[in-house]
XYZ file of C-alpha atoms in Angstrom:
770
model
C 0.000 0.000 0.000
C 1.500 3.433 -1.074
C 2.531 5.707 1.731
C 0.442 8.912 2.290
C 1.816 12.005 0.559
C 2.122 15.252 2.499
C 1.429 18.283 0.244
C 1.943 21.915 1.235
C -0.459 24.073 -0.883
C 0.221 27.837 -0.963
C -3.104 29.235 -2.246
C -5.250 32.246 -1.251
C -8.321 31.135 -3.272
C -10.275 28.429 -1.408
C -12.078 27.329 -4.529
C -8.828 26.688 -6.340
C -7.477 24.835 -3.313
C -10.531 22.627 -3.170
C -10.315 21.969 -6.885
C -6.707 20.747 -6.559
C -7.668 18.509 -3.637
C -10.566 16.985 -5.492
C -8.454 16.257 -8.552
C -5.779 14.520 -6.494
C -8.307 12.454 -4.575
C -10.129 11.616 -7.775
C -6.877 10.208 -9.116
C -6.719 7.934 -6.063
C -3.702 9.551 -4.450
C -3.486 9.101 -0.688
C -2.462 12.547 0.377
C -2.663 15.002 3.222
C -2.848 18.626 2.061
C -1.848 21.540 4.274
C -3.163 24.787 2.758
C -1.500 28.096 3.789
C -1.652 31.697 2.585
C 1.002 33.596 4.517
C 4.754 33.521 4.712
C 4.814 32.539 8.365
C 2.411 29.658 7.903
C 4.435 28.507 4.906
C 7.698 28.515 6.858
C 6.093 26.807 9.838
C 4.827 23.986 7.650
C 8.248 23.568 6.042
C 9.933 23.253 9.409
C 7.800 20.231 10.346
C 9.969 18.214 7.949
C 7.001 16.180 6.754
C 6.412 17.784 3.350
C 6.736 15.635 0.210
C 5.478 18.164 -2.401
C 4.847 21.930 -2.587
C 2.092 23.347 -4.866
C 2.085 27.141 -5.004
C 0.136 29.903 -6.710
C 2.414 32.315 -8.469
C 0.764 35.545 -7.249
C -0.692 36.040 -3.778
C -1.844 39.237 -2.132
C 0.788 39.313 0.605
C 3.231 36.685 -0.568
C 4.441 35.700 -4.036
C 5.335 32.250 -5.345
C 8.928 33.037 -6.340
C 9.758 34.102 -2.794
C 8.119 30.952 -1.481
C 10.212 28.841 -3.884
C 13.374 30.651 -2.739
C 12.542 29.926 0.908
C 11.743 26.276 0.083
C 15.040 25.832 -1.705
C 16.837 27.221 1.321
C 14.913 25.153 3.871
C 14.309 21.876 1.975
C 15.915 21.863 -1.452
C 14.995 18.198 -2.050
C 11.206 18.882 -1.978
C 9.693 19.216 -5.520
C 7.982 22.603 -6.202
C 5.107 23.001 -8.743
C 3.558 26.300 -9.686
C -0.243 26.289 -10.349
C -1.338 29.715 -11.489
C -3.719 31.391 -13.836
C -1.520 34.467 -14.450
C 1.844 32.816 -15.123
C 3.203 33.972 -18.434
C 5.635 32.050 -20.597
C 8.587 34.150 -19.581
C 7.801 33.851 -15.885
C 7.290 30.132 -16.255
C 10.719 29.722 -17.828
C 12.287 31.889 -15.139
C 10.682 29.819 -12.411
C 12.057 26.609 -13.952
C 15.493 28.220 -14.102
C 15.246 29.161 -10.422
C 14.455 25.607 -9.424
C 10.778 24.900 -9.961
C 9.999 21.342 -10.765
C 7.080 22.146 -13.072
C 4.301 24.628 -13.682
C 0.599 24.094 -14.505
C -1.815 26.722 -15.691
C -5.144 26.761 -13.912
C -6.749 26.866 -17.301
C -5.142 23.470 -18.031
C -5.419 21.626 -14.689
C -5.570 18.309 -16.465
C -1.741 18.474 -16.450
C -1.687 18.659 -12.683
C -1.860 14.920 -11.974
C 0.936 13.946 -14.431
C 3.063 16.824 -13.155
C 2.561 15.740 -9.538
C 3.292 12.093 -10.371
C 6.457 13.001 -12.246
C 7.619 15.353 -9.507
C 7.098 12.745 -6.788
C 8.804 10.048 -8.855
C 11.802 12.238 -9.581
C 12.004 13.193 -5.906
C 12.036 9.522 -4.937
C 14.755 8.851 -7.492
C 16.822 11.749 -6.195
C 16.456 10.519 -2.643
C 17.452 6.986 -3.696
C 20.459 8.268 -5.592
C 21.474 10.343 -2.625
C 21.089 7.400 -0.302
C 23.116 5.216 -2.692
C 25.783 7.881 -2.935
C 25.961 8.090 0.825
C 26.188 4.286 1.128
C 28.849 4.241 -1.563
C 30.844 6.872 0.239
C 30.467 4.982 3.533
C 31.405 1.721 1.872
C 34.405 3.279 0.210
C 35.441 4.860 3.486
C 35.039 1.543 5.297
C 37.069 -0.245 2.606
C 39.710 2.473 2.819
C 39.921 2.224 6.596
C 40.087 -1.589 6.468
C 42.635 -1.631 3.696
C 44.842 1.019 5.255
C 44.799 -0.514 8.715
C 44.760 -4.216 7.922
C 47.907 -6.287 8.484
C 46.869 -8.505 5.578
C 47.814 -7.590 2.023
C 44.815 -6.298 0.056
C 45.066 -5.835 -3.686
C 42.552 -5.048 -6.410
C 43.497 -6.509 -9.776
C 42.005 -6.192 -13.227
C 40.972 -9.382 -15.055
C 44.486 -9.612 -16.528
C 46.156 -9.582 -13.126
C 47.476 -6.017 -13.226
C 47.391 -4.146 -9.956
C 44.762 -1.445 -9.580
C 45.130 -0.887 -5.871
C 47.447 -2.118 -3.067
C 46.904 -1.599 0.628
C 49.586 0.248 2.629
C 50.565 -3.096 4.176
C 52.448 -3.811 0.928
C 55.071 -1.359 2.152
C 56.413 -4.151 4.362
C 57.392 -5.944 1.135
C 58.025 -3.101 -1.314
C 59.661 0.177 -0.312
C 57.363 2.150 -2.632
C 54.086 0.273 -2.680
C 52.338 3.337 -4.146
C 54.161 2.626 -7.422
C 52.673 -0.845 -7.755
C 49.376 0.023 -9.515
C 49.614 -0.915 -13.177
C 52.303 -3.581 -12.588
C 51.947 -7.330 -13.200
C 50.987 -9.009 -9.923
C 52.486 -12.345 -11.075
C 55.973 -10.918 -11.653
C 56.863 -11.112 -7.949
C 55.777 -14.729 -7.471
C 58.451 -17.439 -7.291
C 59.036 -18.873 -10.786
C 58.230 -22.401 -9.592
C 54.832 -21.246 -8.293
C 53.924 -18.627 -10.908
C 51.979 -20.713 -13.443
C 50.069 -22.503 -10.689
C 48.951 -19.161 -9.223
C 48.120 -17.777 -12.666
C 45.930 -20.798 -13.316
C 43.997 -20.282 -10.070
C 43.523 -16.570 -10.960
C 42.141 -17.453 -14.393
C 39.677 -19.920 -12.901
C 38.507 -17.248 -10.465
C 37.906 -14.784 -13.336
C 36.180 -17.401 -15.500
C 34.014 -19.074 -12.852
C 33.718 -16.426 -10.169
C 34.640 -19.023 -7.544
C 37.601 -17.898 -5.512
C 40.214 -20.401 -4.306
C 42.630 -20.325 -1.407
C 46.232 -20.926 -2.477
C 49.716 -20.896 -0.953
C 52.807 -19.779 -2.848
C 56.140 -18.004 -2.440
C 56.745 -14.322 -2.895
C 60.178 -13.126 -4.042
C 60.955 -9.740 -2.521
C 63.144 -7.152 -4.294
C 66.061 -8.042 -1.983
C 65.755 -11.725 -2.899
C 64.159 -12.905 0.337
C 61.430 -15.522 0.107
C 58.116 -15.100 1.917
C 55.333 -17.657 2.070
C 51.930 -16.197 1.161
C 48.368 -17.486 1.499
C 45.829 -15.741 -0.797
C 42.080 -15.750 -1.411
C 40.633 -14.016 -4.490
C 37.040 -12.849 -5.057
C 35.591 -11.626 -8.352
C 33.627 -8.382 -8.756
C 31.254 -8.284 -11.760
C 29.319 -5.490 -13.426
C 25.534 -5.365 -13.388
C 25.640 -7.223 -16.668
C 27.878 -9.965 -15.173
C 31.062 -8.834 -16.877
C 34.252 -9.482 -14.743
C 35.539 -6.136 -13.592
C 37.961 -6.653 -10.757
C 39.427 -9.289 -8.497
C 39.955 -8.420 -4.865
C 42.832 -10.516 -3.452
C 43.400 -10.721 0.288
C 46.790 -12.222 1.157
C 48.534 -13.093 4.390
C 52.203 -13.578 5.150
C 52.417 -17.132 6.585
C 56.206 -17.389 6.601
C 56.348 -17.647 10.406
C 53.648 -20.303 10.361
C 55.418 -22.284 7.651
C 58.674 -22.088 9.558
C 56.877 -23.229 12.715
C 55.273 -26.057 10.747
C 58.662 -27.036 9.326
C 60.232 -26.892 12.789
C 57.362 -28.973 14.141
C 57.746 -31.430 11.288
C 61.488 -31.664 11.894
C 60.832 -32.111 15.595
C 58.304 -34.835 14.832
C 60.770 -36.466 12.460
C 63.481 -36.360 15.133
C 61.027 -37.716 17.682
C 59.920 -40.398 15.257
C 63.559 -41.210 14.509
C 64.325 -41.528 18.210
C 61.265 -43.703 18.729
C 62.051 -45.909 15.743
C 65.742 -46.270 16.624
C 65.061 -47.128 20.264
C 65.959 -50.664 21.326
C 62.965 -50.736 23.665
C 59.434 -51.217 22.385
C 57.470 -47.955 22.718
C 53.697 -47.840 22.467
C 50.708 -45.594 23.036
C 47.255 -46.702 24.123
C 43.880 -45.047 24.387
C 42.326 -44.666 27.853
C 40.307 -47.794 27.053
C 43.430 -49.905 26.580
C 43.450 -50.017 22.764
C 46.903 -49.858 21.146
C 47.235 -46.749 18.964
C 50.916 -46.847 17.957
C 53.971 -49.119 18.133
C 57.591 -48.600 17.126
C 59.725 -51.015 15.089
C 61.352 -52.452 18.222
C 58.004 -54.107 18.972
C 58.487 -56.252 15.873
C 62.011 -57.232 16.954
C 60.763 -58.047 20.439
C 57.720 -60.123 19.531
C 58.026 -61.061 15.861
C 54.576 -59.569 15.210
C 54.012 -56.859 12.620
C 52.944 -53.553 14.109
C 49.887 -53.380 11.892
C 48.680 -56.675 13.381
C 48.137 -55.010 16.767
C 47.158 -51.393 16.089
C 43.558 -51.055 17.220
C 43.619 -54.154 19.440
C 43.692 -54.418 23.216
C 47.069 -54.898 24.861
C 45.743 -57.650 27.141
C 45.690 -60.126 24.247
C 49.493 -59.794 24.026
C 50.079 -60.863 27.618
C 50.359 -64.225 29.288
C 46.935 -65.131 30.744
C 48.404 -65.209 34.265
C 49.678 -61.612 33.912
C 46.508 -59.982 32.568
C 44.750 -59.242 35.846
C 47.830 -57.531 37.320
C 48.370 -55.593 34.085
C 44.755 -54.387 34.074
C 44.984 -53.256 37.706
C 48.191 -51.335 36.985
C 46.619 -49.793 33.870
C 43.649 -48.532 35.896
C 46.031 -46.969 38.408
C 47.892 -45.138 35.622
C 44.613 -43.888 34.123
C 43.576 -42.793 37.616
C 46.593 -40.537 37.914
C 49.053 -42.710 39.815
C 52.711 -42.383 38.871
C 53.838 -45.072 36.460
C 55.462 -47.994 38.260
C 57.892 -50.610 36.969
C 56.244 -53.951 36.226
C 57.194 -57.179 34.491
C 54.846 -59.044 32.159
C 55.257 -61.952 29.787
C 54.527 -61.005 26.158
C 53.422 -63.580 23.627
C 55.622 -63.722 20.552
C 54.364 -64.549 17.087
C 56.075 -67.938 17.476
C 53.997 -68.685 20.579
C 56.919 -68.291 22.980
C 56.977 -65.625 25.678
C 59.487 -62.896 26.416
C 59.718 -61.051 29.706
C 59.188 -57.309 29.346
C 59.903 -54.643 31.936
C 57.141 -52.064 31.459
C 56.767 -48.433 32.494
C 53.547 -46.587 31.631
C 52.670 -42.897 32.029
C 49.351 -41.135 31.464
C 49.431 -38.255 28.958
C 47.166 -35.476 30.259
C 45.717 -32.577 28.246
C 43.424 -29.976 29.844
C 43.080 -32.136 32.914
C 41.979 -35.194 30.938
C 43.912 -38.372 30.148
C 44.239 -38.527 26.366
C 46.492 -41.568 26.056
C 48.995 -43.765 27.859
C 52.647 -43.856 26.797
C 54.570 -47.006 27.640
C 58.052 -48.457 27.223
C 58.811 -52.183 27.191
C 62.370 -53.402 27.755
C 63.256 -57.012 26.965
C 64.677 -58.445 30.192
C 64.369 -62.102 29.199
C 68.131 -62.551 29.106
C 68.588 -60.651 32.357
C 65.939 -62.764 34.056
C 67.638 -65.905 32.773
C 70.995 -64.659 34.072
C 69.431 -63.774 37.417
C 67.886 -67.220 37.577
C 71.229 -68.722 36.645
C 72.924 -66.664 39.365
C 70.365 -67.810 41.922
C 70.929 -71.392 40.878
C 74.694 -70.918 40.982
C 74.476 -69.407 44.456
C 72.225 -72.233 45.534
C 74.620 -74.795 44.070
C 77.552 -73.024 45.712
C 75.809 -73.164 49.081
C 74.960 -76.793 48.563
C 78.536 -77.405 47.436
C 79.892 -75.879 50.638
C 77.539 -78.083 52.618
C 78.494 -81.138 50.574
C 82.194 -80.414 51.078
C 81.724 -80.253 54.827
C 79.705 -83.480 54.846
C 82.306 -85.193 52.688
C 85.090 -84.185 55.075
C 83.358 -85.757 58.046
C 82.204 -88.742 56.026
C 85.763 -89.400 54.835
C 86.909 -89.597 58.432
C 84.163 -92.124 59.182
C 85.032 -94.141 56.079
C 88.712 -94.092 57.007
C 87.816 -95.589 60.387
C 85.590 -98.229 58.784
C 88.067 -99.129 56.050
C 90.986 -99.157 58.494
C 89.322 -101.501 60.910
C 88.049 -103.645 58.037
C 91.619 -104.006 56.814
C 92.727 -105.061 60.282
C 89.904 -107.583 60.466
C 90.801 -108.872 57.026
C 94.372 -109.468 58.180
C 93.232 -111.454 61.229
C 90.330 -113.288 59.566
C 92.472 -116.219 58.486
C 90.451 -119.071 57.106
C 87.197 -118.069 58.803
C 84.913 -117.888 55.775
C 82.044 -116.201 57.536
C 84.245 -113.469 58.959
C 85.972 -113.099 55.609
C 82.598 -112.582 53.930
C 81.601 -109.931 56.445
C 84.876 -108.080 55.997
C 84.428 -108.125 52.222
C 80.925 -106.724 52.619
C 82.259 -103.962 54.854
C 84.986 -103.144 52.339
C 82.515 -103.113 49.481
C 80.111 -100.817 51.329
C 82.964 -98.533 52.356
C 84.189 -98.378 48.757
C 80.693 -97.391 47.610
C 80.632 -94.743 50.315
C 84.053 -93.486 49.175
C 82.765 -93.260 45.593
C 79.728 -91.330 46.816
C 81.995 -88.931 48.737
C 84.081 -88.460 45.605
C 80.930 -87.502 43.723
C 80.023 -85.040 46.463
C 83.477 -83.483 46.278
C 83.304 -83.283 42.498
C 79.907 -81.608 42.729
C 81.302 -79.210 45.344
C 84.272 -78.508 43.017
C 86.561 -79.749 45.772
C 87.822 -82.886 44.140
C 91.389 -83.074 42.943
C 91.502 -82.399 39.214
C 94.331 -83.205 36.833
C 94.076 -80.860 33.837
C 95.803 -81.638 30.574
C 95.366 -80.895 26.906
C 92.663 -83.257 25.644
C 91.270 -84.141 22.243
C 87.559 -84.288 22.998
C 86.702 -86.486 20.013
C 89.060 -89.161 21.386
C 87.270 -89.124 24.740
C 83.912 -89.445 22.969
C 85.213 -92.465 21.025
C 86.365 -94.103 24.259
C 82.983 -93.532 25.908
C 81.136 -94.864 22.853
C 83.297 -97.999 22.801
C 82.556 -98.517 26.483
C 78.823 -97.983 26.000
C 78.408 -100.282 22.997
C 78.776 -103.322 25.179
C 76.538 -102.068 27.982
C 73.594 -100.309 26.316
C 70.510 -102.373 25.433
C 70.316 -103.522 21.834
C 67.119 -101.493 21.461
C 69.102 -98.247 21.706
C 70.945 -97.043 18.594
C 74.198 -95.260 19.471
C 75.606 -92.755 16.956
C 78.382 -90.170 16.877
C 78.534 -87.034 14.740
C 81.942 -85.550 15.429
C 83.359 -82.528 13.642
C 86.839 -83.185 12.305
C 89.810 -81.109 13.344
C 88.362 -79.599 16.509
C 91.023 -77.978 18.736
C 92.171 -79.222 22.131
C 90.531 -78.405 25.450
C 92.179 -78.211 28.867
C 90.373 -80.816 30.936
C 90.557 -83.741 33.323
C 89.936 -86.708 30.972
C 88.450 -88.851 33.718
C 85.941 -86.208 34.724
C 84.946 -85.471 31.111
C 84.339 -89.173 30.592
C 82.306 -89.194 33.791
C 80.170 -86.358 32.381
C 79.479 -88.240 29.175
C 78.779 -91.515 30.966
C 76.382 -89.853 33.428
C 74.464 -88.176 30.599
C 74.328 -91.360 28.532
C 73.105 -93.370 31.523
C 70.345 -90.794 32.029
C 69.441 -91.097 28.341
C 69.338 -94.889 28.634
C 66.952 -94.655 31.594
C 64.742 -92.216 29.616
C 64.351 -94.801 26.798
C 63.033 -97.969 28.486
C 61.552 -99.137 25.185
C 64.590 -98.206 23.108
C 65.413 -95.256 20.868
C 68.405 -93.351 19.584
C 71.337 -91.776 21.414
C 73.553 -89.332 19.511
C 76.772 -87.663 20.694
C 77.941 -84.793 18.473
C 80.720 -82.213 18.629
C 81.325 -78.863 16.941
C 82.924 -75.437 17.299
C 81.161 -72.215 18.309
C 82.582 -68.741 18.789
C 81.796 -66.515 21.748
C 79.098 -64.636 19.842
C 77.115 -67.809 19.227
C 77.491 -68.847 22.852
C 76.296 -65.402 23.980
C 73.044 -65.791 22.021
C 72.253 -68.732 24.240
C 72.141 -66.422 27.266
C 75.689 -67.111 28.397
C 78.567 -64.812 29.286
C 81.524 -66.462 27.554
C 85.031 -65.781 28.803
C 86.847 -67.591 25.981
C 86.873 -66.688 22.296
C 85.923 -70.166 21.077
C 84.177 -73.175 22.551
C 83.846 -76.863 21.735
C 80.184 -77.807 21.923
C 79.124 -81.350 22.791
C 75.479 -82.416 22.393
C 74.085 -85.586 23.942
C 70.680 -86.179 22.349
C 68.175 -88.921 23.070
C 64.701 -89.711 21.766
C 63.390 -90.557 25.207
C 60.463 -89.411 27.310
C 61.757 -85.862 27.799
C 60.942 -83.580 30.720
C 58.498 -80.813 31.500
C 59.697 -77.320 32.405
C 59.315 -77.840 36.153
C 61.500 -80.970 36.086
C 64.089 -79.452 33.737
C 64.457 -76.482 36.089
C 65.620 -78.788 38.925
C 67.668 -81.500 37.257
C 71.023 -80.022 38.329
C 70.013 -79.836 41.971
C 71.818 -82.404 44.137
C 69.684 -85.300 45.374
C 66.820 -84.402 43.036
C 65.743 -87.424 41.013
C 62.677 -88.657 39.159
C 63.771 -92.269 39.450
C 62.229 -94.766 41.815
C 63.573 -95.096 45.326
C 66.829 -97.055 45.362
C 67.527 -96.484 41.658
C 69.363 -93.192 41.835
C 71.120 -90.868 44.265
C 70.188 -87.651 42.448
C 73.869 -86.698 42.236
C 74.602 -87.635 38.616
C 73.619 -84.354 36.935
C 74.691 -82.291 39.935
C 78.164 -83.807 39.524
C 78.046 -82.991 35.806
C 77.163 -79.400 36.685
C 80.062 -79.208 39.146
C 82.554 -80.667 36.669
C 81.485 -78.179 33.970
C 82.005 -75.317 36.408
C 85.420 -76.766 37.282
C 86.276 -76.638 33.581
C 84.969 -73.029 33.128
C 82.297 -74.409 30.834
C 78.527 -74.230 30.498
C 75.738 -76.780 30.434
C 72.166 -76.370 29.227
C 69.257 -78.594 28.287
C 66.510 -78.564 25.636
C 63.662 -80.923 26.409
C 59.905 -81.379 26.287
C 57.592 -84.246 27.259
C 57.588 -86.827 24.492
C 60.162 -84.869 22.457
C 63.383 -86.259 23.883
C 66.237 -84.405 25.532
C 69.451 -82.742 24.375
C 72.173 -81.720 26.809
C 74.478 -78.994 25.459
C 78.013 -78.764 26.858
C 80.443 -75.933 26.058
C 84.167 -76.366 26.832
C 86.539 -73.413 26.274
C 89.159 -74.086 23.608
C 92.640 -74.545 25.094
C 94.786 -71.542 24.141
C 98.080 -72.580 25.753
C 100.285 -75.527 26.706
C 98.874 -78.322 28.837
C 99.048 -77.728 32.588
C 98.847 -81.038 34.382
C 99.423 -81.899 37.962
C 102.473 -83.948 38.898
C 101.488 -87.545 39.453
C 101.856 -89.001 42.883
C 104.807 -91.383 43.059
C 103.804 -95.031 43.365
C 104.650 -97.348 46.218
C 106.284 -100.471 44.975
C 107.744 -101.623 48.245
C 105.673 -103.494 50.756
C 104.476 -101.541 53.731
C 107.003 -101.817 56.565
C 107.349 -100.430 60.051
C 110.064 -98.637 61.979
C 111.106 -97.239 65.319
C 110.792 -93.477 64.636
C 108.536 -91.129 66.567
C 105.421 -89.868 64.762
C 103.141 -86.993 65.853
C 99.522 -87.760 64.868
C 97.380 -84.593 64.549
C 93.699 -85.536 64.104
C 90.501 -84.157 65.670
C 88.423 -87.286 64.968
C 89.038 -89.472 68.033
C 88.226 -92.885 66.520
C 90.371 -92.225 63.470
C 93.177 -90.885 65.654
C 93.083 -94.064 67.783
C 93.003 -96.245 64.667
C 96.042 -94.535 63.110
C 97.910 -94.675 66.422
C 97.129 -98.378 66.733
C 98.316 -99.148 63.186
C 101.580 -97.243 63.618
C 102.253 -98.648 67.073
C 101.662 -102.165 65.786
C 104.359 -101.533 63.154
C 106.875 -100.458 65.834
C 106.599 -96.699 65.621
C 106.511 -94.498 68.707
C 103.535 -92.133 68.582
C 102.348 -88.955 70.227
C 98.990 -87.316 69.531
C 97.436 -83.857 69.267
C 93.776 -82.934 68.782
C 94.182 -79.529 67.073
C 96.791 -77.241 65.577
C 97.718 -75.351 68.740
C 98.165 -78.546 70.760
C 100.259 -80.030 67.944
C 102.632 -77.049 68.031
C 103.164 -77.455 71.786
C 103.749 -81.206 71.480
C 106.239 -80.728 68.643
C 108.302 -78.261 70.672
C 108.532 -80.792 73.495
C 109.066 -84.057 71.557
C 110.645 -83.084 68.224
C 109.176 -86.143 66.397
C 110.672 -87.603 63.179
C 107.408 -87.144 61.281
C 104.157 -85.178 61.642
C 101.058 -86.895 60.189
C 98.406 -84.134 60.173
C 94.856 -83.638 58.906
C 94.360 -80.452 56.896
C 90.973 -79.590 58.377
C 91.816 -79.010 62.038
C 89.992 -76.952 64.684
C 91.523 -73.812 66.194
C 94.397 -73.787 63.672
C 94.258 -75.437 60.236
C 96.847 -77.874 58.946
C 98.434 -75.452 56.451
C 98.820 -72.755 59.132
C 100.247 -75.348 61.539
C 102.820 -76.315 58.890
C 104.074 -72.722 58.617
C 104.311 -72.429 62.405
C 106.226 -75.716 62.606
C 108.706 -74.507 59.988
C 109.451 -71.481 62.160
C 110.199 -73.849 65.030
C 112.104 -76.378 62.867
C 112.895 -75.532 59.232
C 113.592 -79.265 58.614
C 110.197 -80.406 59.916
C 108.918 -83.558 58.170
C 105.131 -83.335 57.497
C 102.669 -85.577 55.632
C 99.098 -84.345 55.258
C 95.911 -86.416 55.137
C 92.645 -84.941 53.879
C 89.427 -85.848 52.172
C 89.851 -82.797 49.941
C 93.169 -81.840 48.367
C 92.764 -78.420 46.749
C 95.288 -78.410 43.874
C 96.506 -74.888 44.664
C 96.940 -75.517 48.384
C 98.585 -78.840 47.628
C 101.025 -77.217 45.204
C 101.829 -74.448 47.695
C 102.477 -76.908 50.531
C 104.678 -79.156 48.362
C 106.648 -76.113 47.248
C 107.024 -75.088 50.903
C 108.498 -78.496 51.859
C 105.604 -80.851 52.681
C 106.659 -84.482 52.099
C 103.412 -85.885 50.769
C 99.674 -86.240 50.902
C 97.334 -89.131 51.496
C 93.716 -89.043 50.381
C 90.993 -89.943 52.837
C 89.525 -92.485 53.163
C 92.629 -94.670 53.186
C 93.524 -98.197 54.255
C 96.413 -99.102 56.594
C 98.685 -100.241 53.777
C 98.502 -96.878 51.992
C 99.133 -95.049 55.264
C 102.170 -97.171 56.168
C 103.704 -96.793 52.699
C 103.356 -93.023 52.798
C 104.836 -92.806 56.318
C 107.785 -95.053 55.468
C 108.487 -93.189 52.259
C 108.541 -89.798 54.014
C 110.874 -91.090 56.743
C 113.234 -92.753 54.266
C 113.497 -89.619 52.119
C 114.395 -87.615 55.205
C 117.128 -90.087 56.128
C 118.528 -90.004 52.593
C 118.801 -86.243 52.701
C 120.598 -86.374 56.047
C 123.154 -88.806 54.637
C 123.693 -86.591 51.614
C 124.465 -83.660 53.901
């Protein structure tokens, strides 16, 4: 609905005023007409500011139309002014139009009034619209100018060919005289490698009107490179013709450098992660694996892609999952990451032991992920277990050595008295049989003690350069006649293997013990294979050992027997542990093997599984120098004989001391006794005997210390030692210091008498020589 029109009518004739009103209303114009006659009323109506059109008579009694038009042009020049007069001549009409009248209508031709009014109102509306548009344009231009001149971004207006029409003052940061840029080619300053790509985007913007965001490099006049991000927008004419392209650009050099630094940092971080020996992972707060480094593949054999997106619990041993889940909840709950050990399942089905630390990654007070590190400690755990076993074996060895010492004394008493009984038995068959039984039992006991001492690494060892293949041949020849026919015995020996430094008897004992075990594990028959080969230290180290030598001879004893489970295999080297029935094994066989291998600075290991047979692996260090063998004890070819010399017997075991004293006294010797080292020293100072027969393991003062004290008293002291354990180093030191001999417990009277007589005779020979 058209808005009402406010008309100011300057007319002194009411009839004419009414006629104008009626004509306007008859035309359907919605108008409000204010009719005035005087100057004051005219001015008052103008000042209301609500007038859309002025209709004025040309001649009024007190006020003329030209004056009214002059006042209207001063007060409201935008209001259209139409003269309606009956006296307006042609010249006056022209003059009024020159002075600013919109139109004139003669009262004699009022039919022109409506078209004149319509035209005047329409032109007034158009003028107002143009004015409003001009004002908006000025405001818009001012706003654009203010934005462009104060913006940090680069603002450019380009023609459709890419020539600069306008550049914002911010271009001065790049060009010293940015005001000279208009008219220049905007592509000339773009890096040559980026220029055609940018030109192509500009052409698409001009052709399609769709602006695109693009990044490129700017080359400044001084040669510096700046990274720019631009967005272009097309301006078209009313007919749709491309006129201009407004390009807003931003210097993103700092951002690009930050991105490059971040990328380099990420690359360094990724390089560190990928080169780490430990497996590094990240998990979501729900326990899903989100990333893994390459060390995970080395640790487990799985591909990383096989586990991304899966829960970490599936990687763990079932027995470790509950503990792992509890620890994971604690980490998610904010507890500091603790050190834990879990067993991880490898692709092969085996498990490795991993030492795990996990830490929650927190962002804005919320746990975003969990970072963890897994270190393979399988070898360390094996070494720790080996150390625990070694310490346990060492403790047991110390205990076994002490038991053997006391047991040797008991056996010496038994064997000594049995020998005396045997001498007096005569033809009494029953007594003779009993003595033989005692001797046989004592011999078995002595053999058992020898095994204990070997296990305890306290047996006397004679090392010499040995060809291991020759020892294997000897054992095989011995076994061929004793193994059941149902067992196939084979050897696979590498030719040309170097020598080892070993006690041949003990090495043979190792092989025999292992082969006997294999025989017992194959009650229904099978195969037994002994093989030899050479391995360097690196190969030995892969088997979780710490080799001291550069090369090793490896011996494998493999059977196809029943095999063992893990629990049994873990205990087989423990002394007195056996799976055999009562009375069929002492449980010392493999413990002795373990002790002998330690004596030889070697290693022993076992691979076995129920129903899969067993392989014992032995590693002997290759001999790198000349053979070092102990001097053999001289034999006793002469029959045991007595004498009249005085002998000091130093022994803390009363029954053995009495037995030895009885044997020597029976053979004519004079004897004195002492129960410990201090007492022996006092007795020697008083008696000065011809010979001291002393145990090595004495209370209060040991035999070796007693010997040094006796030498201070008498440099020519004559001493023979008796002991169940003759440490090669102590024995060598005592012989070098002047000891006359050693006798191994348990011994029989004949051996004792021969040793005593020999020591006394050698002393007499030296006296005669002097």
